[in-house]
mmCIF file with all atom_site columns, C-alpha atoms in Angstrom:
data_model
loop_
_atom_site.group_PDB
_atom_site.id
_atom_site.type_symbol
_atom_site.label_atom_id
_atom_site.label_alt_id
_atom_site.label_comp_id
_atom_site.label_asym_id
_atom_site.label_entity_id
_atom_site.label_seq_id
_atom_site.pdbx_PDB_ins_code
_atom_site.Cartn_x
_atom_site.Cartn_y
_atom_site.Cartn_z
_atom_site.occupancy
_atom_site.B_iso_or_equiv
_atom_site.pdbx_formal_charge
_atom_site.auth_seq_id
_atom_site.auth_comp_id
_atom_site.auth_asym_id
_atom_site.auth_atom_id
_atom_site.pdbx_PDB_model_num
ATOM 1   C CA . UNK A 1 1   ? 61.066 131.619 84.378  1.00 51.00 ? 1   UNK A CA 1
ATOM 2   C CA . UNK A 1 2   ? 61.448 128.200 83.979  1.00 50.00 ? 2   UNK A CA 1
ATOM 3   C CA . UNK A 1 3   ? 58.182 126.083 86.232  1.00 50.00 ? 3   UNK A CA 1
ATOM 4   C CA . UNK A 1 4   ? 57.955 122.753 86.426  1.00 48.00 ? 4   UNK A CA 1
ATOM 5   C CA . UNK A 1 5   ? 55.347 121.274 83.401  1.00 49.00 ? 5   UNK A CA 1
ATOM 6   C CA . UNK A 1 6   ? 53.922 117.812 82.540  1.00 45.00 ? 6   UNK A CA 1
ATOM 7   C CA . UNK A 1 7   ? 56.325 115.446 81.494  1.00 40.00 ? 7   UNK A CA 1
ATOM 8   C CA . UNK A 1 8   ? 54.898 115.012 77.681  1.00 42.00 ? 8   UNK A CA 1
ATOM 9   C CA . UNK A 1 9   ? 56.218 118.387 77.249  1.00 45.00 ? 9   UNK A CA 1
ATOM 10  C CA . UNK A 1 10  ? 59.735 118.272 78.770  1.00 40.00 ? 10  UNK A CA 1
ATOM 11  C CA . UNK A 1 11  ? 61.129 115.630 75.855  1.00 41.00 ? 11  UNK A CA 1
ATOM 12  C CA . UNK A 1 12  ? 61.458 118.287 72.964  1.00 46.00 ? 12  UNK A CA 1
ATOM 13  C CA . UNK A 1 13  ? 61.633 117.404 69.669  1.00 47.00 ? 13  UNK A CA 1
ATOM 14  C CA . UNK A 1 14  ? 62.283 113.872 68.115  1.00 44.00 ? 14  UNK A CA 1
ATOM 15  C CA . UNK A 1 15  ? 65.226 114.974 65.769  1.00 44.00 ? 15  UNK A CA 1
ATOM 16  C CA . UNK A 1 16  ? 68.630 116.123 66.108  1.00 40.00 ? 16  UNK A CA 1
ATOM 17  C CA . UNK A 1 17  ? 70.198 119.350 64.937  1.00 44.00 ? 17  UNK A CA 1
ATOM 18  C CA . UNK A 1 18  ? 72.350 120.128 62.546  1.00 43.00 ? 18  UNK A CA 1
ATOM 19  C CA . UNK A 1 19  ? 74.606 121.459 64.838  1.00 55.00 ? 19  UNK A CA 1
ATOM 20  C CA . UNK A 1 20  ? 75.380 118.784 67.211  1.00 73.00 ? 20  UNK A CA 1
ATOM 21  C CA . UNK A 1 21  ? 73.153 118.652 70.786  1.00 83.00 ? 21  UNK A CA 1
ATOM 22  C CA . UNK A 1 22  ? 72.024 121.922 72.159  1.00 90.00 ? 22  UNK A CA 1
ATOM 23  C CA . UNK A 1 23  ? 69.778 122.216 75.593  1.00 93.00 ? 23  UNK A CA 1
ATOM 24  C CA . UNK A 1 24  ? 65.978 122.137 75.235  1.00 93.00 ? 24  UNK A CA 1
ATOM 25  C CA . UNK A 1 25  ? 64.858 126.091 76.388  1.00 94.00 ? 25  UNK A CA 1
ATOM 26  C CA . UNK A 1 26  ? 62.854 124.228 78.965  1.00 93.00 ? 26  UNK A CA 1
ATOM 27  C CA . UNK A 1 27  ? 66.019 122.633 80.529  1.00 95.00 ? 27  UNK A CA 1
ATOM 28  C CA . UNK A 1 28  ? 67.525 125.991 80.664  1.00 96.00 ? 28  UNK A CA 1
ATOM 29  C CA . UNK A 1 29  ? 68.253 127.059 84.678  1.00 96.00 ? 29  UNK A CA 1
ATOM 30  C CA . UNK A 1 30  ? 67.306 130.898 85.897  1.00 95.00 ? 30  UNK A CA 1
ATOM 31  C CA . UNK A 1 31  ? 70.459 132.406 86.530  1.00 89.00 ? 31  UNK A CA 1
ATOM 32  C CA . UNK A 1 32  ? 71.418 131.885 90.585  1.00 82.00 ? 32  UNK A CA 1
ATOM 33  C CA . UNK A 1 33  ? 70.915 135.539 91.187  1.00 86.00 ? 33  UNK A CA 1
ATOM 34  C CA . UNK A 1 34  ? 67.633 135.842 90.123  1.00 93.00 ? 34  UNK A CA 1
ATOM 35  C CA . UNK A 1 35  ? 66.092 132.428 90.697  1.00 95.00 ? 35  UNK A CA 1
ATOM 36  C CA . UNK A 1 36  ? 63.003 132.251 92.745  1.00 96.00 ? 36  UNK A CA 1
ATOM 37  C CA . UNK A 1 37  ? 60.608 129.469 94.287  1.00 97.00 ? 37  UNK A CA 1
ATOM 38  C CA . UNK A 1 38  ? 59.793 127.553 91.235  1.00 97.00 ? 38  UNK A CA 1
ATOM 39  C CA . UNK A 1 39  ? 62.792 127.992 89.419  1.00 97.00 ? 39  UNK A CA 1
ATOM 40  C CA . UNK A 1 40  ? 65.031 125.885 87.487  1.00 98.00 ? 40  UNK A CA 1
ATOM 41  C CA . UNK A 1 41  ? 68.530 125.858 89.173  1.00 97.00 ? 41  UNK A CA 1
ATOM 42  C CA . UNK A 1 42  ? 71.562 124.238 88.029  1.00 97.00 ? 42  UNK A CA 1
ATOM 43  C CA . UNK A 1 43  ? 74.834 124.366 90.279  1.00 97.00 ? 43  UNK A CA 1
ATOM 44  C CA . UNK A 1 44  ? 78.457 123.495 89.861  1.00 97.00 ? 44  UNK A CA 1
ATOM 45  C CA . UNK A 1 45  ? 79.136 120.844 92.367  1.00 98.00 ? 45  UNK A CA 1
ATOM 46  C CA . UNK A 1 46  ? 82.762 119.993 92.454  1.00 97.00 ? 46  UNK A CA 1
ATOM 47  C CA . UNK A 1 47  ? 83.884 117.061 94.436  1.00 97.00 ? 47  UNK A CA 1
ATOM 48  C CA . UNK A 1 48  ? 87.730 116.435 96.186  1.00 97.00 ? 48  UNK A CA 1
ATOM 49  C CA . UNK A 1 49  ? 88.904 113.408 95.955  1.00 98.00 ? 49  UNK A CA 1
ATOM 50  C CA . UNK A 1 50  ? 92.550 111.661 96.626  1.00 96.00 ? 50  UNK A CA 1
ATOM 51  C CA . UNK A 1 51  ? 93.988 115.126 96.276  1.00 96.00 ? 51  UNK A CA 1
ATOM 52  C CA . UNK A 1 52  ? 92.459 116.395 93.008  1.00 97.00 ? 52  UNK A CA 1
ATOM 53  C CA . UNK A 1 53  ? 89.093 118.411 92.511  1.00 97.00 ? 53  UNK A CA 1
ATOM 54  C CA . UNK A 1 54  ? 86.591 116.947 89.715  1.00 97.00 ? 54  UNK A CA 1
ATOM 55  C CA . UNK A 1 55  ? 85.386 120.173 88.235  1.00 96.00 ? 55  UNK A CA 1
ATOM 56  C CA . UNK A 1 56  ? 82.717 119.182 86.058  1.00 97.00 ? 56  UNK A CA 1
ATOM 57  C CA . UNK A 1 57  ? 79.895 117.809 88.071  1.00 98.00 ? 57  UNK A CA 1
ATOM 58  C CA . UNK A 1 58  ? 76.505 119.912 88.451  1.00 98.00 ? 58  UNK A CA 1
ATOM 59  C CA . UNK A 1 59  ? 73.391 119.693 90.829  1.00 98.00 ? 59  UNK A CA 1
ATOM 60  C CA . UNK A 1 60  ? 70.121 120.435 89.562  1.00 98.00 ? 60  UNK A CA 1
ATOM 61  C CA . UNK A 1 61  ? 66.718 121.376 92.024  1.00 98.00 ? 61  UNK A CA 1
ATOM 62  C CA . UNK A 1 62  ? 63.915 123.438 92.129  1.00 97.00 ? 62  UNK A CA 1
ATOM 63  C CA . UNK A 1 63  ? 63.681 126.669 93.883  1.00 97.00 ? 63  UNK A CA 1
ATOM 64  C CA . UNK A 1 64  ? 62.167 126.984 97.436  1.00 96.00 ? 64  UNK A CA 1
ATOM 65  C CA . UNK A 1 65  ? 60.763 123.047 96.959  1.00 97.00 ? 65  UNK A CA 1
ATOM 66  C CA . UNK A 1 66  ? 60.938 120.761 100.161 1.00 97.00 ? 66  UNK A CA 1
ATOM 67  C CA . UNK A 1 67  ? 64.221 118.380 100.157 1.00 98.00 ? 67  UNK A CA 1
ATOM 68  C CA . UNK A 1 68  ? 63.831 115.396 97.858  1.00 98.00 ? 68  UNK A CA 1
ATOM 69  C CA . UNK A 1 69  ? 65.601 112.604 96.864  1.00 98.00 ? 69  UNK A CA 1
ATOM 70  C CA . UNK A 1 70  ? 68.691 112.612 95.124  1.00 98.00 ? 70  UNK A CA 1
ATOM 71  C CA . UNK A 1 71  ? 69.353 111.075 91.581  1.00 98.00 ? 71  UNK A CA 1
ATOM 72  C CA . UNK A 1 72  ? 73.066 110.560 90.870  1.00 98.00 ? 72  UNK A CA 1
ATOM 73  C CA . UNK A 1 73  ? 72.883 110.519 86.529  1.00 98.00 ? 73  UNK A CA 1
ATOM 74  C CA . UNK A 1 74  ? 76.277 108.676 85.982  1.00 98.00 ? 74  UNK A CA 1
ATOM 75  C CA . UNK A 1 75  ? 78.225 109.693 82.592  1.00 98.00 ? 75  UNK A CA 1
ATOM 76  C CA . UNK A 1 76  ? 78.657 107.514 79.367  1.00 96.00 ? 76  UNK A CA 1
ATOM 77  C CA . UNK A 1 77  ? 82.633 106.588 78.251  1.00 96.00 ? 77  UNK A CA 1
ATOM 78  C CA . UNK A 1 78  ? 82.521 110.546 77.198  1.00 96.00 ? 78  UNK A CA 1
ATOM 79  C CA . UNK A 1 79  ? 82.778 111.777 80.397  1.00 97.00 ? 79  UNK A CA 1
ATOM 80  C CA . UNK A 1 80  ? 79.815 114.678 82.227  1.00 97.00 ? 80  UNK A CA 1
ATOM 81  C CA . UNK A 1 81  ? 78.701 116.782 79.708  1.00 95.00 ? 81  UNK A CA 1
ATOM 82  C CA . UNK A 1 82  ? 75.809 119.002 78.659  1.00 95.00 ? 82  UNK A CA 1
ATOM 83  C CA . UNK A 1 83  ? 73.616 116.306 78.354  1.00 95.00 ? 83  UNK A CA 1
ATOM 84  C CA . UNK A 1 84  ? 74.132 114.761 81.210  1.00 97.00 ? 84  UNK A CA 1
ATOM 85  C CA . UNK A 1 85  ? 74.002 117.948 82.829  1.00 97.00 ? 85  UNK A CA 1
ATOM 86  C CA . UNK A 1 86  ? 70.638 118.313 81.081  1.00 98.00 ? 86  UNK A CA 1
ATOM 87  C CA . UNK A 1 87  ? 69.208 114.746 82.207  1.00 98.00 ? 87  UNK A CA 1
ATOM 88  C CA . UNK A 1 88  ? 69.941 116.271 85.650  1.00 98.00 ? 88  UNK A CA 1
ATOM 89  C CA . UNK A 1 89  ? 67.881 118.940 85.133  1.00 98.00 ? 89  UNK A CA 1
ATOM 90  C CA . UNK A 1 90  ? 65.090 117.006 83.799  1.00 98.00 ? 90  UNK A CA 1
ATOM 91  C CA . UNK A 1 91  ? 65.221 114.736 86.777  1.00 98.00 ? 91  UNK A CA 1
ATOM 92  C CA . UNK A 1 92  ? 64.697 118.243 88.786  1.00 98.00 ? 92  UNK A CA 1
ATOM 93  C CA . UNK A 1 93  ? 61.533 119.246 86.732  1.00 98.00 ? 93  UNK A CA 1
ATOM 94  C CA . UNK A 1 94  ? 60.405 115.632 87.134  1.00 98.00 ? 94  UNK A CA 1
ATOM 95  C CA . UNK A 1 95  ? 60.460 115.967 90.971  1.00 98.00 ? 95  UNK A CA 1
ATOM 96  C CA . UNK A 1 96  ? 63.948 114.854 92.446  1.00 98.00 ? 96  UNK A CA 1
ATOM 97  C CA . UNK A 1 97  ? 67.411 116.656 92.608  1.00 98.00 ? 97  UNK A CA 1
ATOM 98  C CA . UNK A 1 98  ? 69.709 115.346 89.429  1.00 98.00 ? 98  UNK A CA 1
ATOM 99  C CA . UNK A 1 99  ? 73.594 115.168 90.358  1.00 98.00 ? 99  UNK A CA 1
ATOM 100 C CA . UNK A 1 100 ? 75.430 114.912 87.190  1.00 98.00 ? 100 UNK A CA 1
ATOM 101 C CA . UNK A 1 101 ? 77.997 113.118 88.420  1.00 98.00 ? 101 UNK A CA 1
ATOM 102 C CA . UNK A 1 102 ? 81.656 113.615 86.988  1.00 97.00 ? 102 UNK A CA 1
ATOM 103 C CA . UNK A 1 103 ? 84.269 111.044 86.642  1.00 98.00 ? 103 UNK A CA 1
ATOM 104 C CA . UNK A 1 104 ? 86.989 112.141 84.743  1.00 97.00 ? 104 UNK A CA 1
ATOM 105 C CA . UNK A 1 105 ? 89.936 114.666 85.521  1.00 95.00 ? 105 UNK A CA 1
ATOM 106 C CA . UNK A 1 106 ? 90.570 117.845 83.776  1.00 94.00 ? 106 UNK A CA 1
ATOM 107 C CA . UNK A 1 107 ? 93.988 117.347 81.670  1.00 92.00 ? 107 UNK A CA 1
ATOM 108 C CA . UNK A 1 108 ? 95.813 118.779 78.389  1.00 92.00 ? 108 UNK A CA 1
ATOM 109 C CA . UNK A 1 109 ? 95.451 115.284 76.440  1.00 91.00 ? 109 UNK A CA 1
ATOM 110 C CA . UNK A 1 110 ? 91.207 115.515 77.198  1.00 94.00 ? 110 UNK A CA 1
ATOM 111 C CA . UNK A 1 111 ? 89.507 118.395 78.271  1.00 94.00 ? 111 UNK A CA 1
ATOM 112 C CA . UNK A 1 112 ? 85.687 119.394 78.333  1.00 93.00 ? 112 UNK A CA 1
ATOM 113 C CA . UNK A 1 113 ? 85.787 120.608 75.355  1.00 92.00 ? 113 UNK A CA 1
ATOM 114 C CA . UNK A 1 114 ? 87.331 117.410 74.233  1.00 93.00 ? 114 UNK A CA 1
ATOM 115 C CA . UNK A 1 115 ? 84.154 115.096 75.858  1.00 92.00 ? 115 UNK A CA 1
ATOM 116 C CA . UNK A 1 116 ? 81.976 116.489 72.501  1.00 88.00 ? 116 UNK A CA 1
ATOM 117 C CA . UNK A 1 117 ? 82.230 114.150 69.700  1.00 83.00 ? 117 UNK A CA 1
ATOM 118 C CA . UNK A 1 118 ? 81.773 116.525 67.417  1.00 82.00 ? 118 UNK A CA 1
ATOM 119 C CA . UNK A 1 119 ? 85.488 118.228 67.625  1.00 81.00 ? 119 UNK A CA 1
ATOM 120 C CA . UNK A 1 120 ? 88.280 116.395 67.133  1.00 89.00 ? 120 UNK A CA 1
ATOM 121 C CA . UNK A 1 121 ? 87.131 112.516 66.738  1.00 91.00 ? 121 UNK A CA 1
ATOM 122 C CA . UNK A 1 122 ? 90.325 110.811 67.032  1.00 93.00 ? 122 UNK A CA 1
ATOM 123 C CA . UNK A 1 123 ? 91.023 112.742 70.646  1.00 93.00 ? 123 UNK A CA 1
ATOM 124 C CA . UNK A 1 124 ? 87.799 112.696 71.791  1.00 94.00 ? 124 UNK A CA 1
ATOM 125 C CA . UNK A 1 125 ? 87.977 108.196 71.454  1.00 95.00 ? 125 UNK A CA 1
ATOM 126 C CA . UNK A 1 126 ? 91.615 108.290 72.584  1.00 95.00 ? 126 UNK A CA 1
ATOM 127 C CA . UNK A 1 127 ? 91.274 110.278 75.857  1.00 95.00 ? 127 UNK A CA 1
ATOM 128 C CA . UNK A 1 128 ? 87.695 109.235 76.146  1.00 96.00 ? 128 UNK A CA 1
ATOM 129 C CA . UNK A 1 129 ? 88.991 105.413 76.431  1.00 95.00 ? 129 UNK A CA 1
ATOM 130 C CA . UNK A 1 130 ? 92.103 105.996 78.371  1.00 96.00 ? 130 UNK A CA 1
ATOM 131 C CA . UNK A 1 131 ? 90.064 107.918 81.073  1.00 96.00 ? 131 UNK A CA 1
ATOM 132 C CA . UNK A 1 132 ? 87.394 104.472 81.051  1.00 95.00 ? 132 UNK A CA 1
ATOM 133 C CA . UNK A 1 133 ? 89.932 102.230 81.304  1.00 94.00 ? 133 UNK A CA 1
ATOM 134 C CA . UNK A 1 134 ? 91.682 104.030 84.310  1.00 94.00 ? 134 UNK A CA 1
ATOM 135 C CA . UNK A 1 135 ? 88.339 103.393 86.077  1.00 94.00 ? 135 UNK A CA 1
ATOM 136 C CA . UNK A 1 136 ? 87.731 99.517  84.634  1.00 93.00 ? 136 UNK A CA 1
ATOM 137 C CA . UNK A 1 137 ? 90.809 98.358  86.115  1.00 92.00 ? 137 UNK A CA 1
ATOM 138 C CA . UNK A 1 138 ? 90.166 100.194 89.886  1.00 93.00 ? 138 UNK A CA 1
ATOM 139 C CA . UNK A 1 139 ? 87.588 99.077  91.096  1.00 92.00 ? 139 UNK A CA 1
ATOM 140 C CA . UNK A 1 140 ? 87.672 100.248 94.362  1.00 93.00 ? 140 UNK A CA 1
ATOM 141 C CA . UNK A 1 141 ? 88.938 104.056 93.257  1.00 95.00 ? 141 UNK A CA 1
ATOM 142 C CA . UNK A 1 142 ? 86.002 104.191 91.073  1.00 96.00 ? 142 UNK A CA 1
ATOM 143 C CA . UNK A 1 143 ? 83.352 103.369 93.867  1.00 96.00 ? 143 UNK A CA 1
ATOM 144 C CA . UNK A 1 144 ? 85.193 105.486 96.232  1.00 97.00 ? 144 UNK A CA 1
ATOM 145 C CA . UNK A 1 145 ? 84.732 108.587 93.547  1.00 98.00 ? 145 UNK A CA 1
ATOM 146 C CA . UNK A 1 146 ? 81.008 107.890 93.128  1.00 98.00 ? 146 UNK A CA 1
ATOM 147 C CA . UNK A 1 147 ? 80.713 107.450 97.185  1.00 98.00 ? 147 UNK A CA 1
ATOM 148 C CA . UNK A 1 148 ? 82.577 111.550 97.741  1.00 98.00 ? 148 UNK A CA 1
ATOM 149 C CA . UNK A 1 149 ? 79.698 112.626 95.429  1.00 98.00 ? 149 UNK A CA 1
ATOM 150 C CA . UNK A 1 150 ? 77.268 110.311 97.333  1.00 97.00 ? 150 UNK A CA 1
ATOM 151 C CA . UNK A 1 151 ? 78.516 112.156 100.316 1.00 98.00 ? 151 UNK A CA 1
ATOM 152 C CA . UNK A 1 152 ? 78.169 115.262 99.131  1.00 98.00 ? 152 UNK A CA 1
ATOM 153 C CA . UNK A 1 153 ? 75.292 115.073 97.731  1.00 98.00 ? 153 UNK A CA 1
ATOM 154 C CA . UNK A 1 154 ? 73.535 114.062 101.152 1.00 97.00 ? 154 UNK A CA 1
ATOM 155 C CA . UNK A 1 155 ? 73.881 117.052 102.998 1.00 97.00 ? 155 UNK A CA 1
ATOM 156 C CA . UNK A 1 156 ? 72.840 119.620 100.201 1.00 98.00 ? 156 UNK A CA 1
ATOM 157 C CA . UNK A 1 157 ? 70.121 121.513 101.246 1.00 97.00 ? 157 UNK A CA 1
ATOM 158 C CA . UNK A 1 158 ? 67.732 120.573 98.443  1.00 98.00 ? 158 UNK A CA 1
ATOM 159 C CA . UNK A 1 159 ? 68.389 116.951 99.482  1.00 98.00 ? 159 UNK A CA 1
ATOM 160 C CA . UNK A 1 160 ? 66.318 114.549 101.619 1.00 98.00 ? 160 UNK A CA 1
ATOM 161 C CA . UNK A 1 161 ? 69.420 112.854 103.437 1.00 96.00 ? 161 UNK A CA 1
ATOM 162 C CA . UNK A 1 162 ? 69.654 109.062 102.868 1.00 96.00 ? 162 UNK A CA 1
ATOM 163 C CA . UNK A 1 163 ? 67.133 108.596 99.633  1.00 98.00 ? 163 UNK A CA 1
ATOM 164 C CA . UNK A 1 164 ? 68.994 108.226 96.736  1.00 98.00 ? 164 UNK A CA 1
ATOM 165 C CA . UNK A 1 165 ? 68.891 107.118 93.460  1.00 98.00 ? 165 UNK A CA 1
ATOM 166 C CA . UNK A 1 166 ? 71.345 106.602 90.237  1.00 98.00 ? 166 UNK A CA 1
ATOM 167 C CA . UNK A 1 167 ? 70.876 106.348 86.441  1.00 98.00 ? 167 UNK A CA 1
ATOM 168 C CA . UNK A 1 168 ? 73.232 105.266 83.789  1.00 97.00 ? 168 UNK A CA 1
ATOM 169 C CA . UNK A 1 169 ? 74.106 104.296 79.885  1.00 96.00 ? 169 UNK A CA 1
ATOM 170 C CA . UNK A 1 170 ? 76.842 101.355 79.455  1.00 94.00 ? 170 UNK A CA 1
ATOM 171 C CA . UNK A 1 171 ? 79.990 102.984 81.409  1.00 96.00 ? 171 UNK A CA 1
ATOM 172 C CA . UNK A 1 172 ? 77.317 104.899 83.240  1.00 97.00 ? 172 UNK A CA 1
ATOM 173 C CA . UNK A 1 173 ? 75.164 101.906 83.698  1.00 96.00 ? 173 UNK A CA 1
ATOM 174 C CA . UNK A 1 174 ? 77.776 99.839  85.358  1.00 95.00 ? 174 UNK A CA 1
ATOM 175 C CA . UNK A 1 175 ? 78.607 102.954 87.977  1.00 97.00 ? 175 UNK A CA 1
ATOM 176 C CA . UNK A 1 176 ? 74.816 102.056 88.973  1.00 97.00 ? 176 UNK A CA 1
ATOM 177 C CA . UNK A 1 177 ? 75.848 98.388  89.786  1.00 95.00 ? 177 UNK A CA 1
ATOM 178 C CA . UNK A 1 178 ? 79.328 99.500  91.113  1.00 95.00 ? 178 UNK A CA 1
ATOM 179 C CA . UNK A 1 179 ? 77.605 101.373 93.340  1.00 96.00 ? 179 UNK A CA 1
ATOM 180 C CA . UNK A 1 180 ? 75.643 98.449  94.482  1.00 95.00 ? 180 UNK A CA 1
ATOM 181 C CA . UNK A 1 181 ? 78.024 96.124  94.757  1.00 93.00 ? 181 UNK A CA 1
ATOM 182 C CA . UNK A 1 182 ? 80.180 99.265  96.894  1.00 95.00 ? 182 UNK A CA 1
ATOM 183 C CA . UNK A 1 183 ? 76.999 99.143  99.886  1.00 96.00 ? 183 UNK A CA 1
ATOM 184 C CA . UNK A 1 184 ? 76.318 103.266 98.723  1.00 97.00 ? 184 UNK A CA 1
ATOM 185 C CA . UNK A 1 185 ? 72.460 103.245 100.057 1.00 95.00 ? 185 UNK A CA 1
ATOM 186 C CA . UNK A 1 186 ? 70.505 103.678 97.080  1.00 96.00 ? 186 UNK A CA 1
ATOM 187 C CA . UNK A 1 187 ? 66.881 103.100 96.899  1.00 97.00 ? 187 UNK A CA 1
ATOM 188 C CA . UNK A 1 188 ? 66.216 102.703 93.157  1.00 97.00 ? 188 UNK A CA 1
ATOM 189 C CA . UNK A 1 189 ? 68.475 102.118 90.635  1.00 97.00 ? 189 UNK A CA 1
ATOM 190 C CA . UNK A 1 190 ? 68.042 102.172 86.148  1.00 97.00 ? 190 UNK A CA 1
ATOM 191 C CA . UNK A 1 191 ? 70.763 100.904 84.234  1.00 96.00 ? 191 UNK A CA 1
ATOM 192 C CA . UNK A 1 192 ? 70.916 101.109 80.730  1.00 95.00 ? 192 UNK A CA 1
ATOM 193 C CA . UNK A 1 193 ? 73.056 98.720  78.721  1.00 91.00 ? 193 UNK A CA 1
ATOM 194 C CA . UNK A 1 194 ? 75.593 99.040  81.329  1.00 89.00 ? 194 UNK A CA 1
ATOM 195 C CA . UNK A 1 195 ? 78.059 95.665  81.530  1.00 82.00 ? 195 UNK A CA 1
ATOM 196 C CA . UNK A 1 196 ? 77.429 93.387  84.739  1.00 81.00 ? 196 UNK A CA 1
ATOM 197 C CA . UNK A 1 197 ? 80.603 91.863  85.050  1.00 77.00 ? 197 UNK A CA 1
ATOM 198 C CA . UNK A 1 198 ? 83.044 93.743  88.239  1.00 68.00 ? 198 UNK A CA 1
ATOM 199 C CA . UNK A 1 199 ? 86.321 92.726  87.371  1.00 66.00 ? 199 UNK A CA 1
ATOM 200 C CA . UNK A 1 200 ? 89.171 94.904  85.650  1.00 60.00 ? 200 UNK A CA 1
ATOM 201 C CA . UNK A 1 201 ? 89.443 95.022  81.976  1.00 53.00 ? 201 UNK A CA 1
ATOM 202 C CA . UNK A 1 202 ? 93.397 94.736  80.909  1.00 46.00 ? 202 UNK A CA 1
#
């Protein structure tokens, strides 16, 4: 079962394999139906939202462990994926609850599959790009989105309702500041070359 374990030992190793990123064993959740106290556990955590359903997102907590504050790890231009699942889940071990949040919509031109850059290059930049831009220039849809995961996110039962937190890389750095510049009450926020400026790209 996976415990929680010093953080020296959660980073895994220092180089990259062959075969594109794959999820440090440590990372790995118990599987729902046999998770106890202690245990790793990764959920799917779809949101609603202006009449779709974002699919992708994933909440991460230990087993049986008293509500905690809530980290919301906001996606690069690729879109949630593994590793931002995975961040989640390291936030979890480190002593919050991650939310891998999830930005994008599920369509033909760029699926999940598609959000690896290791597939198909030239779809993975074209969808990739068309999906950030559709969030660049709105603003206000974009902090809405991050504000029904917000939401959400406050009344899970691993959560301690109203402390909140958010972490980012560029796209997924400025969704911190959007978020702050929206009024969503978070306590502590880490963004990582993520653009300051608020206005919509054209």
């Amino acid at each position: 079962r996976n415990k929680p374990r010093s953080i020296a030992n959660m980073c895994g190793p220092n180089s990259a394999t062959a075969s594109g990123y794959t999820t440090q064993d440590h990372l790995q959740p118990a599987p729902a139906s046999e998770a106890a106290d202690g245990d790793l556990v990764v959920e799917e955590f779809p949101i609603s939202f202006d009449g779709y359903t974002y699919p992708h997102g994933r909440i991460a907590y230990v087993k049986g462990r008293q509500p905690t504050p809530v980290i919301l790890v906001h996606h690069n231009y690729a879109g949630c994926k593994r590793f931002d699942v995975d961040q989640a889940a390291y936030l979890a071990l480190c002593g919050y609850v991650g939310l891998a949040v999830d930005l994008y919509p599920e369509c033909e031109m760029y699926t999940s599959a598609d959000r690896s850059v290791n597939v198909d290059r030239a779809r993975h930049f074209k969808g990739s790009f068309d999906y950030m831009q559709s969030l660049l220039v709105d603003p206000a849809k974009w902090r809405s989105l991050m504000g029904a995961f917000m939401a959400a996110a406050d009344v899970h039962p691993a959560v301690a309702a109203g402390k909140a937190g958010c972490i980012g890389y560029c796209l997924g750095g400025q969704s911190c500041f959007e978020q702050l510049r929206a009024g969503h009450a978070i306590q502590a926020l880490v963004s990582l070359h993520g653009l300051l400026h608020s206005r919509p790209m054209v």
